[in-house]
Amino acid sequence: MPEPSAPHTKYIFITGGVVSSLGKGIAAASIGRLLVERGLSVTIQKFDPYINVDPGTMSPFQHGEVYVTDDGAETDLDLGHYERFIDESLSQSNNVTTGRIYQNIITKERRGDFLGATVQVIPHVTDEIKSYVRRLAEGHDVVITEVGGTVGDIESLPFLEALRQFRQDVGRGNCLFIHLTLVPFIAAAGELKTKPTQHSVRELMEIGIQPDMLILRTELPLTEEVKRKVSRFCNVELRHVIESRDLDTIYEVPLRYHDQGLDGSIVAALGLETPEPDLGAWESIVKRVKRPTGDPVRIAVVGKYTALVDSYKSIQESLIHGGVAHDCGVEIDWLSSEAIDVQGDAFPDRYDGVLIPGGFGGRGVQGMVDTVRRIREEGVPFLGICLGLQCAIIEFARNACGLEGADSAEFTPDTPHPVISLLDSQRKVTDMGGTMRLGAYPCVLQEGSRVLSVYGEPEISERHRHRFEVNNEYRDVLSAEGLRFAGLSPDGGLVEIIELSDHPFFVATQFHPELKSRPTRPHPLFAAFIGAARERALDRVGSPALESTTDLAAAELK
């Protein structure tokens, strides 16, 4: 592929109006994917207007999933979309909050860095915001910045003012504003209404920002008349008014943007010379998600926060990626561990696999422990993640090892058998934010283990987000009853993976493998889990097990 011409880093700013949750993150990720397919080096960052320093201490019901990067940053779930689409590992600098901006400024003020000046929103806050955009420029042809919230929110104003200034700093030819709005359909009138978009653009212009392109979220197709009306009233070229309809899968969004020439308009507006993108591999992914050739497998996710599926966004996407690896559909049932009844005989028979994800606190844990017992005893494929591993340890200690009352010290501080406990370094922690074991750590896989054959390499690196660990004092008694510690830290002091060799598929990890899965590279554990679930589904209907298509999928997606 010829090298694209990019003498200077270019900047794209994505804002939103009318309502939240329109999909700015997917829009940013999709644009990033199209530019990557054109041979450009792209990174994406998210500005979050809330005053928390990061989402690490926020409830999943408030903010959804906390996405963790290799360097241990606790970030917005949109960074997961960014990484999955552009296939690049991001960092602390890719998610910036109002809280972090003000924390940095106050630290500098206390240190005397401002030499007695009065610290103000302009220039001190706006300069700090602009510095976060600039620091991502090195090594990238394009920096995409998504501004959280909606135009008109008081919290967003410093960010928008900073970006207005940034365009003046770098020049109009190096900077592009894309505004995402809603065109609602009013059933009583039988019409699509453009007035909310007009008001949103007007509010943006009052701040001093004229959007260069508009992406219009809509349930119904936009007529040329509607697009022309938006173009005229919002002072945006007609070819830069892009329709964004609801689709069956988020992975189809880049293809529909490309059909409308969005990526071509972007590179032309920024003066970039690039080849046309080859979207064949991406189209193959979309085809496997929308129209897989294999019958679907049914997976139960038994968790604490299933009332808000965004709490497990990366889990959801990784299961889909596992289906891509085997060219089969994945149907997911989200079951509350508080309400689940695993005593009925039908529970294990309804599912081809069960996944227990991460979480904090004792609420709903007994439901997870009961679930583990049923699927362990009845041979249902199981993947446990973080808290899922800890529940598997607790269940095995109680029911296979006879350790009555075994529990985690997190849930029962006076348990007679604390099979899950804190490391000494964690006992002294007072601040909750940013003090867990966070980010990427190495793991050594044990010879002869199932996970070694799954990964195909003896040492791996995976991302963590937890405070409690497996208590090493109980490793001997657990292993004596058949539990295998299949992955350990390089010094052997921390348990990272457990498995049962006499089970069709029973694997649990202390880390979060879902954070490194990509549609182009399904995570090995999720691919293996869906493969085991697929075999169970085929066995249950009396069909011969089909040969796994994982290798074929990997070859097609390269």
XYZ file of C-alpha atoms in Angstrom:
558
model
C 0.000 0.000 0.000
C 1.473 3.405 -0.921
C 2.392 5.727 1.922
C -0.204 8.478 2.482
C 0.891 12.063 2.336
C 0.632 13.585 5.832
C 3.186 16.389 6.330
C 1.367 17.596 9.467
C -0.892 15.956 11.981
C -4.549 16.616 11.228
C -7.305 16.932 13.828
C -10.956 15.885 13.779
C -13.331 17.003 16.536
C -16.657 15.221 16.999
C -19.426 16.918 18.944
C -23.024 15.963 19.639
C -26.321 17.751 19.986
C -30.026 17.365 20.802
C -29.728 14.304 23.082
C -27.012 12.103 24.537
C -26.360 8.470 23.575
C -26.575 9.162 19.840
C -23.429 7.153 19.197
C -20.588 9.686 18.993
C -18.194 6.986 20.149
C -19.213 4.629 17.342
C -19.034 7.520 14.859
C -15.500 8.404 16.007
C -14.421 4.749 15.934
C -15.954 4.193 12.483
C -14.230 7.251 11.009
C -11.012 6.039 12.604
C -11.415 2.630 10.967
C -11.960 4.133 7.527
C -8.857 6.309 7.862
C -6.816 3.324 9.060
C -7.974 1.414 5.979
C -6.606 4.312 3.924
C -3.150 3.725 5.408
C -3.191 6.546 7.959
C -1.921 6.305 11.521
C -4.874 7.244 13.727
C -5.539 7.691 17.427
C -8.784 8.673 19.176
C -9.379 10.413 22.493
C -12.463 11.141 24.588
C -13.121 14.343 26.555
C -15.574 13.647 29.382
C -17.079 16.730 31.025
C -17.837 15.151 34.432
C -15.791 16.209 37.457
C -14.698 12.713 38.506
C -10.990 12.252 37.801
C -11.881 8.978 36.061
C -14.827 6.560 36.083
C -13.034 4.093 38.372
C -15.140 4.853 41.437
C -18.428 5.278 39.562
C -21.247 2.738 39.660
C -21.637 0.690 36.471
C -25.308 1.706 36.543
C -24.172 5.342 36.337
C -21.487 5.056 33.697
C -21.467 1.572 32.233
C -18.268 -0.399 31.838
C -14.936 0.927 33.044
C -12.470 0.192 30.254
C -8.854 -0.377 31.329
C -5.857 0.323 29.096
C -2.461 -1.360 29.114
C -0.966 1.435 31.219
C -3.649 1.023 33.889
C -5.938 3.937 33.074
C -9.578 3.495 34.067
C -11.473 5.056 31.184
C -14.804 5.514 29.425
C -16.286 2.519 27.604
C -15.964 4.392 24.302
C -12.218 3.698 24.442
C -13.134 0.045 24.017
C -14.897 0.909 20.772
C -11.889 2.954 19.657
C -9.456 0.102 20.299
C -11.687 -2.509 18.703
C -12.180 -0.457 15.532
C -8.706 1.000 14.928
C -6.875 -1.970 16.523
C -4.459 0.225 18.455
C -3.801 0.136 22.198
C -4.636 3.464 23.820
C -3.422 5.064 27.042
C -4.139 7.454 29.897
C -3.882 10.409 27.494
C -6.783 9.136 25.405
C -9.424 9.823 28.078
C -9.495 13.230 29.743
C -12.091 14.433 32.253
C -12.893 17.815 33.743
C -11.731 16.367 37.050
C -8.298 15.514 35.651
C -7.957 18.925 34.003
C -8.726 20.795 37.222
C -6.621 18.409 39.306
C -3.613 19.168 37.105
C -4.219 22.926 37.205
C -4.656 23.038 40.984
C -1.480 20.984 41.436
C 0.422 23.497 39.289
C -1.114 26.440 41.164
C -0.139 25.012 44.561
C 3.370 24.447 43.219
C 3.613 28.080 42.118
C 3.874 27.342 38.412
C 1.638 30.270 37.451
C 3.953 32.853 39.085
C 1.212 34.631 40.999
C -1.244 34.943 38.105
C -4.976 34.661 38.647
C -5.929 31.170 37.446
C -8.898 31.352 35.056
C -10.852 29.213 32.607
C -9.253 31.203 29.780
C -6.353 30.717 29.280
C -5.378 28.193 31.943
C -8.145 25.609 31.628
C -8.390 25.878 27.847
C -4.605 25.656 27.482
C -4.564 22.500 29.611
C -7.268 20.961 27.410
C -5.412 21.856 24.219
C -2.222 20.312 25.595
C -3.974 16.939 25.791
C -4.829 17.151 22.100
C -1.298 18.089 21.091
C 0.426 15.392 23.112
C -1.191 12.701 20.932
C 0.065 14.220 17.674
C 3.516 12.623 17.598
C 3.514 9.482 15.476
C -0.048 9.956 14.219
C -1.354 11.366 10.962
C -4.795 12.036 12.441
C -6.000 12.681 15.990
C -9.766 12.247 16.480
C -11.269 13.840 19.594
C -14.791 13.101 20.783
C -16.379 15.612 23.170
C -18.766 13.905 25.581
C -22.194 15.265 26.421
C -24.225 17.558 24.185
C -23.791 21.111 22.957
C -25.460 23.405 25.465
C -24.314 21.475 28.546
C -22.565 23.888 30.900
C -19.931 21.234 31.657
C -18.855 21.039 27.989
C -18.253 24.751 27.447
C -14.533 24.850 28.416
C -13.802 21.949 26.065
C -15.646 23.532 23.144
C -13.952 26.884 23.740
C -10.564 25.142 23.804
C -11.293 23.424 20.493
C -12.501 26.690 18.958
C -9.123 28.183 19.884
C -7.315 25.072 18.653
C -8.634 25.589 15.120
C -7.099 29.073 15.161
C -3.822 27.660 16.492
C -3.341 24.985 13.819
C -5.209 26.557 10.893
C -8.506 25.619 9.287
C -6.885 23.284 6.761
C -5.555 21.073 9.555
C -8.748 20.812 11.575
C -12.268 19.481 10.984
C -15.458 19.689 13.063
C -18.086 16.967 12.685
C -21.382 17.400 14.521
C -23.691 14.470 15.280
C -27.380 15.237 15.805
C -30.799 13.608 15.819
C -33.481 13.861 13.131
C -36.540 12.447 14.931
C -39.591 10.990 13.247
C -42.826 12.417 14.642
C -45.428 9.708 14.081
C -48.432 11.990 14.590
C -47.199 14.294 11.828
C -45.728 11.506 9.724
C -42.564 13.570 9.220
C -38.865 13.648 9.939
C -38.109 16.875 11.793
C -34.890 18.827 11.159
C -35.559 21.646 13.622
C -33.631 19.988 16.526
C -30.579 19.752 14.253
C -30.937 23.387 13.209
C -31.100 24.531 16.836
C -28.145 22.369 17.813
C -25.963 23.757 15.016
C -27.042 27.293 15.861
C -26.001 26.747 19.483
C -22.627 25.441 18.322
C -22.164 28.455 16.074
C -22.961 30.790 18.968
C -19.920 29.287 20.701
C -17.891 30.131 17.614
C -17.730 26.740 15.910
C -19.141 26.182 12.425
C -19.370 22.422 11.808
C -17.830 21.242 8.538
C -19.868 18.042 8.364
C -23.067 16.712 9.896
C -23.942 13.128 10.768
C -27.679 12.730 11.228
C -28.988 9.874 13.363
C -32.344 8.690 12.095
C -34.650 5.696 12.236
C -35.855 6.226 8.653
C -34.036 6.998 5.393
C -33.403 10.685 4.783
C -34.753 12.047 1.516
C -32.694 14.405 -0.613
C -35.163 17.109 0.321
C -34.449 16.640 4.029
C -30.696 16.632 3.461
C -30.925 19.735 1.299
C -32.945 21.522 3.976
C -30.370 20.680 6.649
C -27.563 21.756 4.333
C -29.200 25.096 3.642
C -30.173 25.987 7.205
C -26.950 24.726 8.821
C -24.512 26.182 6.266
C -22.964 22.781 5.487
C -22.303 21.428 1.990
C -24.911 18.930 0.832
C -22.315 16.184 0.255
C -21.176 16.662 3.852
C -24.602 15.809 5.279
C -24.352 12.113 6.194
C -27.182 9.775 7.126
C -26.616 7.434 10.070
C -29.472 4.974 10.332
C -29.932 2.286 12.977
C -28.128 -0.888 11.849
C -28.038 -4.535 12.890
C -24.430 -4.290 14.073
C -22.119 -1.415 14.951
C -19.458 -2.947 12.706
C -21.559 -2.045 9.676
C -21.345 1.695 10.398
C -17.978 2.274 8.644
C -19.304 0.600 5.511
C -22.388 2.825 5.375
C -20.278 5.936 5.982
C -17.984 4.905 3.142
C -20.972 4.346 0.837
C -21.810 8.033 1.329
C -18.239 9.173 0.726
C -17.566 10.396 4.264
C -13.959 9.228 4.446
C -13.230 10.644 0.990
C -14.669 14.010 2.030
C -12.589 13.992 5.219
C -9.239 13.343 3.559
C -10.036 15.877 0.838
C -10.974 18.542 3.391
C -7.777 17.897 5.342
C -5.573 17.849 2.251
C -4.504 14.221 2.709
C -3.607 12.057 -0.268
C -4.415 8.422 0.446
C -5.344 5.298 -1.506
C -8.921 4.074 -1.543
C -9.634 1.767 1.402
C -9.813 -1.997 0.964
C -12.793 -2.928 3.119
C -13.030 -6.577 2.063
C -11.891 -8.005 5.406
C -14.204 -5.678 7.323
C -17.117 -6.664 5.067
C -16.325 -10.307 5.891
C -16.650 -9.541 9.606
C -19.996 -7.816 9.092
C -21.248 -10.747 7.024
C -20.274 -13.226 9.757
C -22.039 -11.129 12.395
C -25.224 -10.535 10.376
C -25.508 -13.779 8.413
C -23.340 -16.501 9.973
C -23.430 -19.886 8.284
C -23.408 -21.818 11.570
C -26.333 -22.231 13.949
C -26.273 -19.838 16.919
C -25.051 -20.786 20.372
C -26.888 -19.574 23.456
C -24.773 -18.044 26.206
C -25.909 -17.015 29.695
C -24.052 -14.107 31.291
C -24.720 -14.282 35.034
C -23.686 -10.974 36.591
C -24.406 -8.222 39.086
C -25.090 -5.364 36.659
C -27.077 -7.063 33.907
C -29.880 -4.492 34.196
C -27.553 -2.213 32.191
C -25.856 -4.214 29.444
C -23.370 -1.381 28.844
C -21.814 -2.491 32.151
C -20.495 -5.474 30.191
C -19.999 -3.870 26.777
C -16.608 -5.483 26.114
C -17.970 -8.876 27.225
C -20.824 -8.508 24.746
C -18.527 -7.557 21.874
C -15.979 -10.292 22.695
C -18.684 -12.952 22.595
C -19.671 -11.633 19.163
C -16.008 -11.831 18.120
C -15.938 -15.447 19.319
C -18.884 -16.100 17.039
C -17.007 -14.452 14.157
C -14.123 -16.876 14.749
C -16.474 -19.839 14.234
C -18.871 -18.191 11.760
C -21.799 -18.772 14.097
C -24.302 -16.504 15.782
C -24.195 -15.820 19.519
C -27.432 -15.294 21.460
C -26.840 -13.762 24.886
C -29.187 -13.929 27.875
C -28.302 -11.405 30.594
C -29.231 -12.965 33.944
C -29.130 -11.187 37.298
C -27.116 -13.199 39.803
C -29.418 -11.885 42.535
C -32.588 -13.197 40.927
C -31.254 -16.351 39.258
C -32.739 -19.707 40.214
C -30.296 -22.490 39.394
C -32.114 -25.184 41.337
C -34.478 -26.025 38.483
C -33.342 -28.922 36.298
C -33.738 -26.907 33.109
C -31.141 -24.217 33.862
C -28.011 -25.919 32.476
C -29.962 -27.450 29.592
C -31.055 -24.064 28.262
C -27.532 -22.854 27.559
C -24.534 -23.915 25.537
C -22.178 -21.934 27.767
C -22.177 -19.734 30.874
C -19.988 -16.703 31.531
C -19.602 -15.004 34.918
C -18.012 -11.530 34.583
C -16.346 -9.149 37.015
C -17.882 -7.071 39.783
C -17.378 -5.724 43.275
C -19.137 -6.356 46.583
C -21.059 -9.317 47.971
C -24.459 -8.603 46.427
C -25.469 -11.439 44.100
C -22.363 -13.546 44.749
C -24.290 -16.537 46.116
C -26.192 -16.766 42.837
C -22.879 -16.895 40.981
C -21.498 -19.571 43.324
C -24.640 -21.699 42.877
C -24.337 -21.253 39.111
C -20.722 -22.433 39.116
C -21.657 -25.572 41.034
C -24.367 -26.576 38.571
C -22.293 -26.014 35.453
C -19.204 -27.657 36.993
C -21.146 -30.759 37.939
C -23.111 -30.954 34.682
C -20.349 -30.202 32.199
C -21.577 -26.887 30.776
C -18.766 -24.825 29.155
C -17.757 -22.071 31.576
C -15.689 -18.906 31.324
C -15.159 -16.938 34.533
C -13.633 -13.462 34.550
C -12.212 -11.677 37.611
C -15.055 -12.097 40.151
C -16.030 -15.127 38.066
C -12.702 -16.767 38.959
C -13.124 -15.883 42.622
C -16.617 -17.396 42.705
C -15.232 -20.543 41.067
C -12.545 -20.776 43.772
C -15.133 -20.271 46.537
C -17.466 -22.906 45.059
C -14.697 -25.462 44.573
C -13.351 -24.904 48.090
C -16.780 -25.431 49.641
C -18.118 -28.287 47.557
C -15.074 -30.184 46.249
C -12.656 -29.615 49.133
C -15.111 -29.599 52.032
C -13.988 -26.206 53.371
C -17.243 -25.172 55.021
C -17.787 -21.434 55.080
C -15.021 -20.735 52.550
C -15.443 -17.251 51.124
C -13.696 -14.081 50.061
C -12.494 -11.716 52.765
C -14.162 -8.996 50.686
C -17.604 -10.462 51.362
C -17.092 -12.175 54.749
C -14.151 -10.644 56.650
C -14.386 -13.271 59.432
C -14.684 -16.315 57.151
C -12.872 -19.385 58.557
C -11.407 -20.061 55.110
C -10.484 -16.814 53.255
C -9.665 -18.475 49.938
C -9.732 -14.984 48.389
C -7.891 -12.247 50.298
C -5.943 -9.012 50.052
C -2.230 -8.807 49.444
C -0.301 -7.004 52.181
C 0.265 -4.040 49.839
C -3.503 -3.579 49.470
C -4.249 -3.638 53.205
C -2.753 -0.160 53.641
C -4.769 1.459 50.827
C -7.097 4.298 51.893
C -7.985 5.973 48.569
C -10.327 3.891 46.396
C -9.599 5.501 43.030
C -6.742 4.170 40.913
C -5.282 1.915 43.640
C -6.246 -1.585 42.442
C -4.055 -3.882 40.375
C -4.655 -2.094 37.081
C -3.396 -2.524 33.538
C -1.328 -5.128 31.730
C 0.660 -7.764 33.632
C 2.520 -10.809 32.301
C 1.262 -14.338 32.908
C 3.160 -17.623 32.439
C 1.054 -20.545 31.210
C 1.747 -23.967 32.678
C 2.995 -26.833 30.551
C 0.220 -29.226 29.507
C -2.594 -26.831 30.383
C -5.621 -26.230 28.191
C -4.945 -22.485 28.090
C -1.454 -23.051 26.720
C -2.956 -24.814 23.717
C -5.573 -22.040 23.405
C -3.050 -19.186 23.409
C -0.314 -21.080 21.571
C 2.454 -19.264 23.478
C 3.895 -19.788 26.969
C 3.775 -16.181 28.183
C 0.974 -13.693 27.674
C 0.057 -10.183 28.806
C -3.474 -9.322 29.949
C -5.206 -6.384 31.626
C -6.343 -6.402 35.241
C -8.786 -4.472 37.412
C -9.200 -5.975 40.867
C -8.033 -5.678 44.465
C -8.411 -9.196 45.921
C -6.332 -12.256 44.942
C -6.405 -16.033 45.374
C -5.004 -16.868 48.817
C -1.834 -18.875 48.217
C -2.249 -20.714 51.540
C -5.079 -22.735 49.953
C -3.431 -23.598 46.647
C -2.282 -27.060 47.758
C -5.664 -28.194 49.084
C -7.451 -26.889 45.972
C -5.017 -28.510 43.540
C -5.192 -31.807 45.466
C -8.860 -32.070 44.435
C -8.147 -31.417 40.756
C -8.187 -27.651 40.350
C -5.325 -26.612 38.100
C -3.530 -23.290 38.442
C -2.866 -22.975 34.734
C -1.511 -19.436 34.635
C 0.677 -17.692 37.207
C 2.582 -14.441 37.510
C 6.239 -14.812 36.423
C 7.373 -15.177 40.048
C 4.659 -17.755 40.723
C 3.147 -15.663 43.506
C -0.178 -14.719 41.910
C -2.841 -16.985 40.413
C -3.989 -15.691 37.038
C -5.865 -18.646 35.454
C -7.562 -21.772 36.781
C -9.015 -24.706 34.862
C -10.451 -28.206 35.281
C -8.975 -30.857 33.006
C -11.900 -33.307 33.424
C -14.490 -30.797 32.196
C -15.480 -29.968 28.588
C -14.400 -26.336 29.131
C -13.911 -24.820 32.580
C -11.565 -21.829 32.526
C -11.500 -18.743 34.730
C -9.125 -15.789 34.697
C -8.242 -13.124 37.255
C -7.651 -10.687 34.378
C -10.105 -9.298 31.819
C -9.485 -10.936 28.413
C -12.447 -9.059 26.905
C -10.391 -5.849 26.961
C -8.031 -7.159 24.261
C -10.494 -8.791 21.873
C -10.938 -7.283 18.412
C -13.342 -8.114 15.583
C -10.291 -8.632 13.362
C -8.537 -10.716 16.068
C -11.034 -12.496 18.358
C -9.485 -13.170 21.758
C -8.265 -16.812 21.979
C -10.201 -17.524 25.188
C -13.476 -16.219 23.783
C -12.928 -18.102 20.525
C -12.216 -21.288 22.485
C -15.224 -20.747 24.782
C -17.620 -20.227 21.862
C -16.033 -23.253 20.159
C -16.788 -25.409 23.218
C -20.321 -24.007 23.393
C -20.784 -24.804 19.705
C -19.740 -28.397 20.242
C -22.197 -28.714 23.116
C -24.969 -27.267 20.948
C -24.208 -29.744 18.186
C -24.009 -32.667 20.619
C -27.341 -31.732 22.156
C -29.096 -31.960 18.796
C -27.290 -35.130 17.834
C -25.197 -33.623 15.049
C -21.551 -34.506 14.502
C -19.177 -31.875 15.852
C -17.989 -29.616 13.080
C -14.335 -28.754 12.664
C -13.530 -25.373 14.173
C -13.258 -22.565 11.651
C -11.087 -20.398 13.904
C -7.979 -20.785 11.729
C -10.000 -20.068 8.581
C -11.534 -16.985 10.196
C -8.138 -15.686 11.254
C -6.809 -16.133 7.739
C -9.779 -14.318 6.196
C -9.553 -11.392 8.616
C -5.837 -10.680 8.185
